[in-house]
């Protein structure tokens, strides 16, 4: 009997009865194309970002508070600069303990041109709405998301609408609008709107905008805080005045008020909008431009839709594509567009103009770093304009050394894009990678492998571009393009060379100061001995010897320029890319070298005046004799050796 027959005859199998015909279970019915079509619907961009708010920088309460302040300040600075007004920005954080521990009211006010009434709900209540996305011109905002996203976050977390007060002219009353965003339709619903003449007192200049957002946040001081953001913004924008009022604490019940005064009274150079560059477009972009243009002939299309495309280059491009400048644009098909695109990419076209950019400038960078950090040495570098994907950009870098900066910590990297501080995603940013990859050891600093240098150092990198390639919508890190990183490293190397020259010269100056200090320890005794032997006045002898010591160690009083050359004594040089802090009369060395003077040079080096391994910080009286005895013993031994050798 087979195994199968045994199983069929088993009692367990025998109990099973066959299913009656008609009771067979049918398979589960699946969705049909019609039923799936009924469930499909369009989602608005605001609804998408409401569910994915981490993409906009609202990951956690602390970061959300900073992002809301950042977006409001960016808009305020852009508005003031476009209106040719020196910015005066107020930032206030009010804690709302009655609503909860983590409730804050964010207030940002500027003295800009104000906002006309019909545009308020579009600017503050609609995502992807603005004037900066389609133009090739340097500005802080780019996407038209920031401030409306901050209001959306406040509405989601607290349910409270946004309050905007705008005044456009001294002759017109202030206008108050309270609105909330309808995320399902990406539009604003106005809760109330009224004229508020009583709010005119908020705007002493007769114009400006004030925004108030209540949101869930967390306030902490230190790195990546609102306090640091305001400080860095003042460094990158020394033409602006910032007034910052922090939330109240137990020590300061009314909050701490900090004012960052203007470092310069001149606005940045105004920028101009440019057309796309032929080397910065793709085939699909070219086809879209051909479909939307109002020009009828190819020559007019080249002249009015691109920058740097001269008539001669346009004719060469058209001939290479087997067309002419009189070819009708409407007759150009896909095949002709491909030939045009290939010819444009191969054509030799000048780099795009840079009047669309407004870099910080070397003098302004030095002023900002000096005012914000008070270091001993600053070196800055501004690279010539470069291009990535047909878009012009300028890289500026600066290093600040010494002063009160911590000497045993890793260097700090301050990253900026279009004058805006970047405080998160540091390791993913091209700026940070450029600093870590630079060989700082060759400039006299310690640096672990693949890490930042160690020492009292702050590195500042700024990228100015018509379109900064951020890694995400939250605009926290610059994408790692080869062209961008190359320019960053070249700027850092330029600053590093200046810093290395400064450190080497300072070491030489320090040794000169050490020689003078050692000499000072003995000239009192020498002056007394001269008085006892010759009768000369000991005070006059002391002053004469001290003057001689100063002439022999004059290097300790010198100030150096970028190339290490002496430019003045206790003053500043003429090089606008280098700043050296003036020393007081009692200072013979900068603060960062104080620790180095504790260890005296080797006696064999000849750096000390008497060739002794002493501590110059110890001041001996003229009556102490132990060092004389040591010298006599050494001399005696030398004499004995000489006699034995003879």
Coordinates of C-alpha atoms in Angstrom, one line a residue:
X1 CA 0.0 0.0 0.0
X2 CA 1.3 3.4 -0.9
X3 CA 1.9 6.2 1.5
X4 CA -0.8 8.3 -0.3
X5 CA -3.4 5.6 0.2
X6 CA -2.5 5.3 3.8
X7 CA -3.1 9.0 4.3
X8 CA -6.4 8.9 2.5
X9 CA -7.6 6.0 4.7
X10 CA -6.6 7.6 7.9
X11 CA -9.5 8.4 10.4
X12 CA -8.6 12.2 10.2
X13 CA -9.0 12.3 6.5
X14 CA -12.1 10.2 6.5
X15 CA -14.0 12.7 8.7
X16 CA -13.6 15.4 6.0
X17 CA -16.6 15.7 3.7
X18 CA -16.4 17.1 0.2
X19 CA -17.7 20.7 -0.2
X20 CA -21.0 20.9 -1.9
X21 CA -20.9 22.3 -5.4
X22 CA -21.9 26.0 -5.3
X23 CA -20.2 26.8 -2.0
X24 CA -16.7 27.4 -3.6
X25 CA -15.1 30.7 -2.2
X26 CA -14.6 33.3 -4.8
X27 CA -11.3 35.3 -4.9
X28 CA -11.4 38.8 -3.2
X29 CA -12.5 41.5 -5.6
X30 CA -9.8 44.0 -6.4
X31 CA -10.0 47.7 -7.1
X32 CA -10.9 48.6 -10.6
X33 CA -9.6 51.5 -12.7
X34 CA -12.8 53.3 -12.2
X35 CA -12.8 52.9 -8.4
X36 CA -9.2 54.0 -8.2
X37 CA -9.9 57.1 -10.4
X38 CA -12.7 58.1 -8.0
X39 CA -10.2 58.2 -5.1
X40 CA -7.6 60.3 -6.8
X41 CA -7.5 64.0 -6.2
X42 CA -5.1 66.9 -6.4
X43 CA -3.2 68.0 -3.3
X44 CA -2.0 71.5 -2.7
X45 CA 1.6 72.3 -2.1
X46 CA 0.8 73.7 1.3
X47 CA -1.0 70.5 2.3
X48 CA 2.1 68.6 1.3
X49 CA 4.5 70.7 3.3
X50 CA 2.1 70.7 6.3
X51 CA 2.6 66.9 6.5
X52 CA 6.3 67.2 5.7
X53 CA 7.2 70.3 7.6
X54 CA 10.7 68.9 8.4
X55 CA 11.6 69.7 4.8
X56 CA 11.2 73.4 5.6
X57 CA 13.2 73.4 8.8
X58 CA 10.5 72.8 11.3
X59 CA 11.9 69.5 12.6
X60 CA 11.7 70.2 16.3
X61 CA 10.5 73.1 18.6
X62 CA 14.0 74.6 19.0
X63 CA 14.8 74.6 15.3
X64 CA 11.3 75.8 14.4
X65 CA 11.7 78.9 16.6
X66 CA 15.0 79.7 14.8
X67 CA 13.5 79.1 11.3
X68 CA 10.6 81.4 11.9
X69 CA 12.9 84.2 13.0
X70 CA 15.2 83.6 10.1
X71 CA 12.6 83.7 7.4
X72 CA 11.1 86.9 8.8
X73 CA 14.5 88.6 9.1
X74 CA 15.5 87.6 5.6
X75 CA 12.3 89.1 4.1
X76 CA 12.9 92.3 6.2
X77 CA 16.5 92.7 5.0
X78 CA 15.5 92.1 1.3
X79 CA 12.7 94.6 1.4
X80 CA 14.8 97.3 3.0
X81 CA 17.7 96.9 0.6
X82 CA 15.5 96.9 -2.5
X83 CA 13.9 100.1 -1.3
X84 CA 17.4 101.6 -0.7
X85 CA 16.8 101.9 3.1
X86 CA 19.4 101.2 5.8
X87 CA 17.7 98.3 7.7
X88 CA 16.6 98.7 11.3
X89 CA 15.3 95.3 12.4
X90 CA 13.6 94.5 15.7
X91 CA 13.4 90.9 16.8
X92 CA 11.5 90.0 20.0
X93 CA 10.7 86.7 21.5
X94 CA 7.9 86.7 24.1
X95 CA 7.3 83.7 26.3
X96 CA 3.6 82.9 26.9
X97 CA 3.5 80.8 30.1
X98 CA -0.2 81.2 30.4
X99 CA -0.6 79.2 27.1
X100 CA 2.1 76.7 27.9
X101 CA 5.8 76.3 28.6
X102 CA 6.7 76.0 25.0
X103 CA 4.5 78.8 23.6
X104 CA 6.3 81.9 22.1
X105 CA 5.2 85.0 20.3
X106 CA 7.7 85.9 17.6
X107 CA 7.7 89.5 16.6
X108 CA 9.8 90.9 13.7
X109 CA 9.6 94.5 12.6
X110 CA 11.4 96.5 10.0
X111 CA 11.6 100.0 8.6
X112 CA 11.2 98.9 5.0
X113 CA 8.7 100.2 2.4
X114 CA 5.8 98.2 3.8
X115 CA 3.4 95.9 1.9
X116 CA 0.3 97.0 0.0
X117 CA -3.0 95.7 1.3
X118 CA -3.9 93.5 -1.6
X119 CA -0.6 91.5 -1.4
X120 CA -0.6 90.8 2.3
X121 CA -2.6 87.5 2.2
X122 CA -0.7 86.3 -0.9
X123 CA 2.7 86.9 0.7
X124 CA 1.9 85.5 4.2
X125 CA -0.8 82.9 3.3
X126 CA 0.3 81.2 0.1
X127 CA 3.3 78.9 -0.4
X128 CA 5.4 79.3 -3.6
X129 CA 4.3 82.8 -4.1
X130 CA 6.8 85.6 -4.5
X131 CA 8.9 87.8 -6.9
X132 CA 12.3 86.1 -6.5
X133 CA 11.9 82.6 -8.0
X134 CA 11.9 83.5 -11.7
X135 CA 14.5 86.3 -11.7
X136 CA 18.3 85.8 -11.8
X137 CA 19.3 88.3 -9.2
X138 CA 20.9 87.8 -5.8
X139 CA 18.5 87.9 -2.9
X140 CA 18.1 86.1 0.4
X141 CA 14.7 84.6 -0.4
X142 CA 14.4 82.3 -3.4
X143 CA 11.5 80.0 -3.3
X144 CA 8.5 82.0 -1.9
X145 CA 8.0 79.5 0.9
X146 CA 9.7 80.8 4.1
X147 CA 7.5 83.3 5.9
X148 CA 4.2 81.7 4.8
X149 CA 5.5 78.3 6.1
X150 CA 6.3 79.9 9.4
X151 CA 2.7 81.2 9.7
X152 CA 1.5 77.7 8.7
X153 CA 3.6 76.1 11.4
X154 CA 2.2 78.5 14.0
X155 CA -1.4 77.8 12.9
X156 CA -0.8 74.0 13.0
X157 CA 0.8 74.0 16.5
X158 CA -1.2 76.7 18.3
X159 CA -4.3 77.3 16.1
X160 CA -3.6 81.0 16.3
X161 CA -3.6 83.1 13.1
X162 CA -0.8 85.4 11.9
X163 CA -1.0 89.2 12.6
X164 CA 0.5 91.6 10.1
X165 CA 0.7 95.4 10.5
X166 CA 1.9 97.3 7.5
X167 CA 2.5 101.0 6.9
X168 CA 3.5 102.2 3.4
X169 CA 3.6 105.9 3.8
X170 CA 3.6 108.6 6.6
X171 CA 0.4 109.9 5.1
X172 CA -1.4 106.6 5.3
X173 CA -2.5 104.9 8.5
X174 CA -1.2 101.5 9.5
X175 CA -3.2 98.5 8.3
X176 CA -3.7 95.4 10.4
X177 CA -4.5 92.1 8.9
X178 CA -5.1 88.8 10.8
X179 CA -5.1 85.7 8.6
X180 CA -4.7 82.0 8.6
X181 CA -3.8 79.6 5.9
X182 CA -6.2 77.1 4.3
X183 CA -3.7 74.3 3.6
X184 CA -6.2 72.3 1.4
X185 CA -6.4 75.2 -1.1
X186 CA -3.1 76.9 -0.5
X187 CA -4.6 80.3 0.1
X188 CA -5.2 82.6 3.1
X189 CA -8.5 83.2 4.9
X190 CA -8.6 86.7 6.3
X191 CA -9.9 86.7 9.8
X192 CA -10.0 90.5 10.2
X193 CA -8.6 93.6 8.6
X194 CA -8.8 97.1 10.0
X195 CA -7.0 100.4 9.8
X196 CA -5.0 101.1 13.0
X197 CA -3.9 104.7 13.3
X198 CA -2.9 104.0 16.9
X199 CA -0.2 101.6 15.5
X200 CA 1.5 104.5 13.7
X201 CA 3.7 105.0 16.7
X202 CA 5.4 101.6 16.0
X203 CA 6.9 103.1 12.8
X204 CA 8.9 106.2 13.6
X205 CA 10.1 106.4 10.0
X206 CA 6.5 106.4 8.7
X207 CA 6.8 103.0 7.0
X208 CA 7.5 99.4 7.8
X209 CA 6.1 96.0 8.4
X210 CA 5.5 94.1 11.7
X211 CA 4.6 90.4 11.8
X212 CA 3.6 88.4 14.9
X213 CA 3.4 84.6 14.9
X214 CA 2.5 82.5 17.9
X215 CA 4.0 79.1 17.8
X216 CA 5.3 76.1 19.8
X217 CA 9.1 76.5 20.2
X218 CA 12.0 75.9 22.6
X219 CA 14.4 78.6 23.5
X220 CA 18.1 77.8 24.4
X221 CA 21.2 79.9 24.1
X222 CA 24.5 78.7 22.5
X223 CA 25.2 77.3 19.1
X224 CA 22.3 77.1 16.6
X225 CA 20.2 79.5 18.7
X226 CA 18.3 82.6 17.8
X227 CA 20.9 84.6 19.7
X228 CA 23.7 83.3 17.6
X229 CA 21.7 83.8 14.4
X230 CA 21.2 87.5 15.2
X231 CA 24.9 87.9 16.0
X232 CA 26.0 86.2 12.7
X233 CA 23.5 88.3 10.8
X234 CA 25.0 91.4 12.2
X235 CA 28.5 90.2 11.1
X236 CA 27.3 89.5 7.5
X237 CA 25.2 92.6 7.4
X238 CA 27.1 95.4 9.2
X239 CA 25.0 98.0 7.4
X240 CA 21.9 96.8 9.4
X241 CA 21.0 97.7 12.9
X242 CA 19.5 94.8 15.0
X243 CA 17.6 95.1 18.2
X244 CA 17.1 91.8 19.9
X245 CA 14.9 91.1 23.0
X246 CA 15.3 87.6 24.3
X247 CA 12.6 85.8 26.3
X248 CA 12.4 86.6 30.1
X249 CA 14.3 84.4 32.5
X250 CA 14.5 84.2 36.3
X251 CA 17.5 86.5 36.3
X252 CA 16.0 89.0 33.8
X253 CA 12.2 89.0 34.2
X254 CA 11.8 91.4 31.3
X255 CA 14.2 89.7 29.0
X256 CA 17.6 90.9 27.8
X257 CA 17.8 93.6 25.2
X258 CA 20.8 93.6 22.9
X259 CA 21.5 96.1 20.2
X260 CA 23.9 95.4 17.3
X261 CA 24.8 98.8 15.9
X262 CA 25.7 99.4 12.3
X263 CA 29.3 98.9 11.4
X264 CA 29.0 100.8 8.1
X265 CA 26.5 103.4 6.9
X266 CA 26.5 102.3 3.3
X267 CA 24.1 99.9 1.6
X268 CA 25.5 97.1 -0.5
X269 CA 25.8 97.8 -4.2
X270 CA 22.4 97.4 -5.9
X271 CA 22.0 94.3 -8.1
X272 CA 20.4 94.0 -11.5
X273 CA 18.5 91.1 -13.0
X274 CA 20.2 89.1 -15.8
X275 CA 18.9 86.8 -18.5
X276 CA 19.8 83.0 -18.5
X277 CA 23.2 82.1 -19.7
X278 CA 23.4 79.7 -22.7
X279 CA 25.6 77.3 -20.8
X280 CA 23.2 77.2 -17.9
X281 CA 20.2 75.7 -19.6
X282 CA 19.1 72.2 -20.5
X283 CA 17.3 70.9 -23.6
X284 CA 13.9 70.9 -22.0
X285 CA 14.4 74.5 -20.8
X286 CA 15.4 75.6 -24.3
X287 CA 12.3 74.0 -25.8
X288 CA 10.1 75.7 -23.2
X289 CA 11.7 79.1 -23.9
X290 CA 11.1 78.6 -27.6
X291 CA 7.4 77.9 -26.9
X292 CA 6.9 80.9 -24.6
X293 CA 9.0 83.6 -26.3
X294 CA 7.3 86.6 -28.0
X295 CA 10.1 86.9 -30.5
X296 CA 9.2 85.7 -34.0
X297 CA 12.7 85.1 -35.4
X298 CA 15.7 83.2 -34.0
X299 CA 18.0 86.2 -34.0
X300 CA 15.6 88.2 -31.8
X301 CA 15.2 85.2 -29.5
X302 CA 19.0 84.9 -29.0
X303 CA 19.3 88.7 -28.4
X304 CA 16.5 89.1 -25.9
X305 CA 16.3 85.7 -24.1
X306 CA 20.0 85.2 -23.2
X307 CA 22.9 87.1 -21.8
X308 CA 26.4 87.3 -23.3
X309 CA 25.1 85.9 -26.6
X310 CA 26.5 88.3 -29.2
X311 CA 25.0 88.6 -32.7
X312 CA 28.2 87.0 -34.2
X313 CA 28.0 84.0 -31.8
X314 CA 24.2 83.8 -32.5
X315 CA 24.9 83.5 -36.2
X316 CA 27.5 80.8 -35.7
X317 CA 25.2 78.8 -33.5
X318 CA 22.3 79.1 -36.0
X319 CA 24.6 78.0 -38.9
X320 CA 25.9 75.0 -36.9
X321 CA 22.3 74.0 -36.4
X322 CA 21.6 74.5 -40.2
X323 CA 19.4 77.5 -39.5
X324 CA 19.7 81.2 -39.8
X325 CA 19.0 84.1 -37.5
X326 CA 15.9 84.8 -39.6
X327 CA 14.4 81.4 -39.1
X328 CA 10.9 81.5 -37.7
X329 CA 10.8 80.3 -34.1
X330 CA 7.4 78.7 -34.5
X331 CA 8.8 76.4 -37.2
X332 CA 11.6 75.0 -35.0
X333 CA 10.7 71.5 -34.0
X334 CA 12.3 69.0 -31.6
X335 CA 15.1 67.9 -33.9
X336 CA 16.1 71.5 -34.7
X337 CA 15.9 72.4 -30.9
X338 CA 18.4 69.5 -30.2
X339 CA 20.8 70.9 -32.8
X340 CA 20.5 74.4 -31.3
X341 CA 21.1 73.1 -27.8
X342 CA 24.2 71.2 -28.8
X343 CA 25.5 74.2 -30.7
X344 CA 24.9 76.6 -27.8
X345 CA 26.8 74.3 -25.4
X346 CA 29.8 74.1 -27.8
X347 CA 29.9 77.8 -28.5
X348 CA 32.5 80.0 -26.8
X349 CA 30.4 82.5 -24.8
X350 CA 31.7 85.0 -22.2
X351 CA 31.0 84.3 -18.5
X352 CA 27.7 85.8 -17.3
X353 CA 27.9 89.4 -15.9
X354 CA 28.3 89.9 -12.1
X355 CA 26.3 93.0 -11.6
X356 CA 23.6 90.7 -10.4
X357 CA 25.7 89.9 -7.3
X358 CA 26.3 91.9 -4.2
X359 CA 29.2 90.4 -2.2
X360 CA 29.9 91.5 1.3
X361 CA 33.3 93.0 0.4
X362 CA 36.6 92.6 2.2
X363 CA 36.4 95.8 4.2
X364 CA 32.9 95.1 5.3
X365 CA 33.9 91.5 6.3
X366 CA 36.8 92.8 8.4
X367 CA 34.5 95.3 10.0
X368 CA 31.9 92.6 10.8
X369 CA 34.4 90.1 12.2
X370 CA 36.2 92.8 14.2
X371 CA 33.0 94.1 15.8
X372 CA 31.5 90.7 16.4
X373 CA 34.6 88.7 17.7
X374 CA 37.4 91.3 18.6
X375 CA 40.2 89.0 17.5
X376 CA 43.9 89.9 17.2
X377 CA 44.2 89.1 13.5
X378 CA 41.8 89.0 10.5
X379 CA 42.6 88.0 7.0
X380 CA 39.9 87.9 4.2
X381 CA 39.9 87.0 0.6
X382 CA 37.4 87.6 -2.2
X383 CA 37.7 85.3 -5.3
X384 CA 37.0 86.5 -8.8
X385 CA 33.5 85.6 -10.1
X386 CA 33.1 82.0 -11.2
X387 CA 30.3 80.0 -12.9
X388 CA 28.4 76.8 -12.1
X389 CA 25.7 75.6 -14.5
X390 CA 25.7 79.0 -16.2
X391 CA 25.1 80.9 -13.0
X392 CA 27.6 83.3 -11.6
X393 CA 28.8 83.2 -8.0
X394 CA 31.5 84.8 -5.8
X395 CA 33.2 83.1 -2.9
X396 CA 34.4 85.2 0.0
X397 CA 36.4 83.8 3.0
X398 CA 37.9 85.2 6.2
X399 CA 39.8 83.9 9.2
X400 CA 39.8 85.5 12.6
X401 CA 42.6 84.5 15.0
X402 CA 43.4 85.1 18.7
X403 CA 41.6 87.5 21.0
X404 CA 39.2 85.9 23.4
X405 CA 38.6 82.9 21.1
X406 CA 39.1 79.5 22.9
X407 CA 42.6 78.2 22.2
X408 CA 42.0 74.5 22.9
X409 CA 38.8 73.9 20.9
X410 CA 38.3 73.1 17.3
X411 CA 37.9 76.1 15.0
X412 CA 34.4 77.4 14.4
X413 CA 33.0 77.6 10.9
X414 CA 30.5 80.4 10.1
X415 CA 28.7 79.6 6.8
X416 CA 26.8 82.2 4.8
X417 CA 24.8 82.1 1.6
X418 CA 23.7 85.5 0.2
X419 CA 24.4 87.1 3.6
X420 CA 22.2 84.6 5.5
X421 CA 23.8 82.4 8.3
X422 CA 23.5 78.6 7.8
X423 CA 23.4 76.9 11.2
X424 CA 22.3 73.3 10.6
X425 CA 23.5 70.4 8.5
X426 CA 27.0 71.6 8.8
X427 CA 28.7 68.3 7.8
X428 CA 26.6 68.1 4.6
X429 CA 27.7 71.6 3.5
X430 CA 30.3 72.3 0.9
X431 CA 31.7 75.1 3.0
X432 CA 32.4 72.8 6.0
X433 CA 34.0 70.2 3.7
X434 CA 36.3 72.8 2.2
X435 CA 37.5 73.9 5.6
X436 CA 38.2 70.3 6.7
X437 CA 40.0 69.4 3.5
X438 CA 42.3 72.5 3.7
X439 CA 45.8 71.7 5.0
X440 CA 46.0 74.1 8.0
X441 CA 49.2 72.5 9.3
X442 CA 51.2 74.2 6.6
X443 CA 50.0 77.5 8.0
X444 CA 51.2 76.8 11.6
X445 CA 48.0 75.3 13.1
X446 CA 47.3 71.9 14.6
X447 CA 44.8 69.8 12.7
X448 CA 43.7 66.2 13.2
X449 CA 43.3 64.1 10.1
X450 CA 40.1 64.9 8.2
X451 CA 38.9 67.3 10.9
X452 CA 38.9 71.0 11.6
X453 CA 42.0 72.8 12.8
X454 CA 42.5 73.3 16.5
X455 CA 43.2 76.8 18.0
X456 CA 41.7 80.2 18.6
X457 CA 40.3 80.4 15.0
X458 CA 37.0 81.3 13.3
X459 CA 36.6 80.6 9.6
X460 CA 33.9 82.5 7.7
X461 CA 32.8 81.5 4.2
X462 CA 30.2 83.4 2.1
X463 CA 28.7 82.4 -1.2
X464 CA 26.9 85.1 -3.2
X465 CA 24.9 83.8 -6.2
X466 CA 21.7 84.4 -8.2
X467 CA 20.7 80.9 -7.2
X468 CA 22.4 79.1 -4.3
X469 CA 22.2 75.3 -4.7
X470 CA 20.8 74.3 -1.3
X471 CA 20.5 70.7 -0.4
X472 CA 16.9 71.0 0.7
X473 CA 14.0 73.4 0.9
X474 CA 15.0 74.5 4.4
X475 CA 18.2 76.2 3.0
X476 CA 20.6 74.9 5.6
X477 CA 23.5 73.6 3.5
X478 CA 25.2 74.3 0.1
X479 CA 25.3 71.5 -2.3
X480 CA 28.7 70.1 -3.1
X481 CA 29.4 71.2 -6.7
X482 CA 33.1 70.8 -7.8
X483 CA 33.3 74.4 -9.1
X484 CA 32.0 75.8 -5.8
X485 CA 34.3 73.7 -3.6
X486 CA 37.3 74.6 -5.7
X487 CA 36.7 78.3 -5.3
X488 CA 36.1 77.9 -1.5
X489 CA 39.4 76.0 -1.0
X490 CA 41.3 78.6 -3.1
X491 CA 39.9 81.4 -0.9
X492 CA 40.7 79.5 2.3
X493 CA 44.3 78.9 1.1
X494 CA 44.7 82.6 0.4
X495 CA 43.6 83.4 4.0
X496 CA 45.8 80.6 5.4
X497 CA 48.9 82.0 3.7
X498 CA 48.3 85.4 5.3
X499 CA 47.7 83.7 8.7
X500 CA 50.8 81.6 8.4
X501 CA 52.9 84.7 7.7
X502 CA 51.4 86.5 10.6
X503 CA 52.1 83.6 13.0
X504 CA 55.7 83.2 11.9
X505 CA 56.4 86.9 12.2
X506 CA 54.7 87.0 15.6
X507 CA 56.9 84.1 16.8
X508 CA 60.0 86.1 15.8
X509 CA 58.6 89.2 17.5
X510 CA 57.9 87.1 20.6
X511 CA 61.5 86.0 20.7
X512 CA 62.6 89.6 20.5
X513 CA 60.3 90.5 23.3
X514 CA 61.8 87.6 25.4
X515 CA 65.3 88.9 24.9
X516 CA 64.2 92.4 26.1
X517 CA 62.5 90.9 29.2
X518 CA 65.6 88.9 30.2
X519 CA 67.8 92.0 29.7
X520 CA 65.5 94.0 31.9
X521 CA 66.0 91.6 34.7
X522 CA 69.7 92.4 34.9
X523 CA 70.1 96.1 33.8
X524 CA 69.2 97.3 37.3
X525 CA 72.1 95.4 38.8
X526 CA 74.4 96.5 35.9
X527 CA 73.4 100.1 36.5
X528 CA 74.2 99.9 40.2
X529 CA 77.5 98.3 39.4
X530 CA 78.4 101.0 36.9
X531 CA 77.5 103.7 39.5
X532 CA 79.8 102.0 42.1
X533 CA 82.7 101.6 39.7
X534 CA 82.6 104.9 37.7
X535 CA 80.3 107.2 39.7
X536 CA 77.8 107.5 36.8
X537 CA 74.1 108.0 37.7
X538 CA 72.5 104.6 37.9
X539 CA 69.1 105.9 36.6
X540 CA 70.7 107.4 33.5
X541 CA 72.7 104.2 32.9
X542 CA 69.5 102.2 33.3
X543 CA 67.5 104.3 30.8
X544 CA 70.4 104.2 28.3
X545 CA 70.6 100.4 28.5
X546 CA 66.9 100.1 28.1
X547 CA 66.9 102.3 25.0
X548 CA 69.7 100.2 23.5
X549 CA 67.6 97.0 24.3
X550 CA 64.6 98.5 22.4
X551 CA 66.7 99.3 19.4
X552 CA 68.0 95.7 19.3
X553 CA 64.5 94.2 19.8
X554 CA 62.5 96.6 17.7
X555 CA 60.7 93.7 16.1
X556 CA 58.5 93.2 19.2
X557 CA 56.9 96.6 18.5
X558 CA 56.3 96.1 14.8
X559 CA 53.0 95.6 12.9
X560 CA 53.0 93.4 9.8
X561 CA 51.1 93.5 6.5
X562 CA 49.8 90.6 4.5
X563 CA 53.2 89.6 3.2
X564 CA 54.8 89.9 6.6
X565 CA 56.4 93.3 5.9
X566 CA 56.6 95.9 8.6
X567 CA 54.1 98.7 7.8
X568 CA 54.0 100.7 11.1
X569 CA 54.9 100.6 14.7
X570 CA 51.8 99.9 16.9
X571 CA 49.4 100.8 14.1
X572 CA 47.6 99.4 11.1
X573 CA 48.7 98.6 7.6
X574 CA 47.5 99.7 4.3
X575 CA 46.4 96.3 3.1
X576 CA 42.6 96.2 3.1
X577 CA 42.4 92.4 3.3
X578 CA 44.3 92.2 6.6
X579 CA 43.5 93.5 10.1
X580 CA 46.0 93.4 13.1
X581 CA 44.8 94.5 16.4
X582 CA 46.8 97.4 17.8
X583 CA 48.8 96.5 20.9
X584 CA 48.9 98.5 24.1
X585 CA 52.1 100.1 25.2
X586 CA 52.6 97.3 27.8
X587 CA 51.9 94.5 25.3
X588 CA 54.9 93.0 23.4
X589 CA 52.9 90.0 22.2
X590 CA 49.3 89.2 21.3
X591 CA 47.0 87.4 23.7
X592 CA 47.1 84.0 21.9
X593 CA 50.9 83.8 22.3
X594 CA 50.9 84.3 26.1
X595 CA 51.0 80.6 26.7
X596 CA 54.0 80.2 24.4
X597 CA 56.1 82.5 26.5
X598 CA 55.9 80.3 29.5
X599 CA 58.5 78.0 28.0
X600 CA 61.8 79.6 27.4
X601 CA 64.0 78.8 24.3
X602 CA 66.8 76.3 24.5
X603 CA 70.1 77.7 25.7
X604 CA 71.7 76.4 22.5
X605 CA 69.4 78.4 20.3
X606 CA 70.9 81.8 21.3
X607 CA 67.5 83.4 21.5
X608 CA 68.0 84.6 25.1
X609 CA 70.3 87.5 25.8
X610 CA 72.6 85.7 28.2
X611 CA 72.1 82.1 26.8
X612 CA 70.3 80.9 29.9
X613 CA 67.3 78.7 30.3
X614 CA 65.3 81.1 32.5
X615 CA 61.7 82.0 33.0
X616 CA 61.4 85.6 31.9
X617 CA 58.3 86.0 33.9
X618 CA 60.3 85.8 37.1
X619 CA 61.7 89.1 38.2
X620 CA 64.9 88.8 40.3
X621 CA 66.2 91.5 42.6
X622 CA 69.7 92.8 41.9
X623 CA 70.9 91.2 45.2
X624 CA 70.2 87.6 44.3
X625 CA 73.4 85.7 43.2
X626 CA 72.5 82.0 42.3
X627 CA 72.8 82.5 38.5
X628 CA 76.3 84.1 38.8
X629 CA 77.5 81.0 40.6
X630 CA 76.0 78.7 38.0
X631 CA 77.8 80.6 35.3
X632 CA 81.1 80.4 37.2
X633 CA 80.8 76.7 37.6
X634 CA 80.1 76.2 33.9
X635 CA 83.1 78.4 33.0
X636 CA 85.4 76.5 35.4
X637 CA 84.4 73.2 33.8
X638 CA 85.2 74.5 30.4
X639 CA 88.6 75.7 31.4
X640 CA 89.4 72.3 33.0
X641 CA 88.4 70.5 29.8
X642 CA 90.6 72.8 27.7
X643 CA 93.6 72.1 29.9
X644 CA 93.1 68.3 29.7
X645 CA 92.8 68.5 26.0
X646 CA 96.0 70.5 25.8

